Every structure is written in C-alpha cells, then in structure tokens.
C-alpha cells in the first residue's frame, strides 16, 4: 500500500502540471503578441535615433 502512495505522488504532480500548463497557455493566446511587438518597435526606433545623432560613427 505504501508503494502505491509513492506512485500516486508523481501521477498527481503530472496531472497538476498539465492543468497548469494548459491554463498558462490559454491566457497567453488571449493576449497575443501586440504589446511585445509595440515595445520592440519603440526600442528599434530609439536605437535608430541614437545612431543618427552619434556624429557619423
């Protein structure tokens, strides 16, 4: 009986990990990549501005 309990622990952990992974992936799909792409565009524009004012470097 004790061996059965020790085998149930990884099974319960795997089920919990699967549930958490599906929940985490669900919330990521809802948000999309919009905020990350906007932030990257602002970063790229700032880098281009800093290179244009560098005095020909």
PDB file of C-alpha atoms in Angstrom:
ATOM      1  CA  UNK A   1       0.000   0.000   0.000  1.00  0.00           C
ATOM      2  CA  UNK A   2       2.871   2.358   0.756  1.00  0.00           C
ATOM      3  CA  UNK A   3       4.333   1.774  -2.715  1.00  0.00           C
ATOM      4  CA  UNK A   4       1.006   2.735  -4.270  1.00  0.00           C
ATOM      5  CA  UNK A   5       1.035   6.057  -2.414  1.00  0.00           C
ATOM      6  CA  UNK A   6       4.560   6.778  -3.669  1.00  0.00           C
ATOM      7  CA  UNK A   7       3.447   6.051  -7.230  1.00  0.00           C
ATOM      8  CA  UNK A   8       0.429   8.335  -6.913  1.00  0.00           C
ATOM      9  CA  UNK A   9       2.554  11.353  -5.964  1.00  0.00           C
ATOM     10  CA  UNK A  10       4.213  11.723  -9.419  1.00  0.00           C
ATOM     11  CA  UNK A  11       0.890  10.966 -11.118  1.00  0.00           C
ATOM     12  CA  UNK A  12      -0.870  13.746  -9.219  1.00  0.00           C
ATOM     13  CA  UNK A  13       2.061  16.099  -9.916  1.00  0.00           C
ATOM     14  CA  UNK A  14       1.912  15.319 -13.650  1.00  0.00           C
ATOM     15  CA  UNK A  15      -1.831  15.953 -13.766  1.00  0.00           C
ATOM     16  CA  UNK A  16      -1.391  19.216 -11.863  1.00  0.00           C
ATOM     17  CA  UNK A  17       1.436  20.280 -14.177  1.00  0.00           C
ATOM     18  CA  UNK A  18      -0.672  19.508 -17.222  1.00  0.00           C
ATOM     19  CA  UNK A  19      -3.586  21.517 -15.906  1.00  0.00           C
ATOM     20  CA  UNK A  20      -1.361  24.459 -15.027  1.00  0.00           C
ATOM     21  CA  UNK A  21       0.354  24.329 -18.434  1.00  0.00           C
ATOM     22  CA  UNK A  22      -2.933  24.352 -20.300  1.00  0.00           C
ATOM     23  CA  UNK A  23      -4.184  27.266 -18.187  1.00  0.00           C
ATOM     24  CA  UNK A  24      -0.969  29.254 -18.703  1.00  0.00           C
ATOM     25  CA  UNK A  25      -1.087  28.671 -22.462  1.00  0.00           C
ATOM     26  CA  UNK A  26      -4.760  29.700 -22.613  1.00  0.00           C
ATOM     27  CA  UNK A  27      -4.080  33.108 -21.065  1.00  0.00           C
ATOM     28  CA  UNK A  28      -1.144  33.700 -23.404  1.00  0.00           C
ATOM     29  CA  UNK A  29      -3.247  33.154 -26.539  1.00  0.00           C
ATOM     30  CA  UNK A  30      -5.828  35.697 -25.383  1.00  0.00           C
ATOM     31  CA  UNK A  31      -3.293  38.496 -25.012  1.00  0.00           C
ATOM     32  CA  UNK A  32      -1.400  37.923 -28.244  1.00  0.00           C
ATOM     33  CA  UNK A  33       1.891  39.450 -29.301  1.00  0.00           C
ATOM     34  CA  UNK A  34       0.676  43.036 -29.675  1.00  0.00           C
ATOM     35  CA  UNK A  35       2.288  44.587 -26.580  1.00  0.00           C
ATOM     36  CA  UNK A  36       5.622  42.839 -27.193  1.00  0.00           C
ATOM     37  CA  UNK A  37       5.739  43.921 -30.826  1.00  0.00           C
ATOM     38  CA  UNK A  38       4.866  47.505 -29.886  1.00  0.00           C
ATOM     39  CA  UNK A  39       7.651  47.541 -27.309  1.00  0.00           C
ATOM     40  CA  UNK A  40      10.130  46.164 -29.840  1.00  0.00           C
ATOM     41  CA  UNK A  41       9.125  48.817 -32.374  1.00  0.00           C
ATOM     42  CA  UNK A  42       9.709  51.570 -29.790  1.00  0.00           C
ATOM     43  CA  UNK A  43      13.084  50.050 -28.896  1.00  0.00           C
ATOM     44  CA  UNK A  44      14.128  49.860 -32.545  1.00  0.00           C
ATOM     45  CA  UNK A  45      13.114  53.478 -33.156  1.00  0.00           C
ATOM     46  CA  UNK A  46      15.072  54.616 -30.104  1.00  0.00           C
ATOM     47  CA  UNK A  47      18.163  52.755 -31.280  1.00  0.00           C
ATOM     48  CA  UNK A  48      17.903  54.277 -34.751  1.00  0.00           C
ATOM     49  CA  UNK A  49      17.607  57.763 -33.242  1.00  0.00           C
ATOM     50  CA  UNK A  50      20.680  57.220 -31.052  1.00  0.00           C
ATOM     51  CA  UNK A  51      22.747  56.109 -34.060  1.00  0.00           C
ATOM     52  CA  UNK A  52      21.745  59.095 -36.204  1.00  0.00           C
ATOM     53  CA  UNK A  53      22.933  61.544 -33.540  1.00  0.00           C
ATOM     54  CA  UNK A  54      26.264  59.776 -32.909  1.00  0.00           C
ATOM     55  CA  UNK A  55      28.252  62.015 -35.238  1.00  0.00           C
ATOM     56  CA  UNK A  56      28.917  59.611 -38.112  1.00  0.00           C
ATOM     57  CA  UNK A  57      30.065  56.620 -36.100  1.00  0.00           C
TER      58      UNK A  57
END
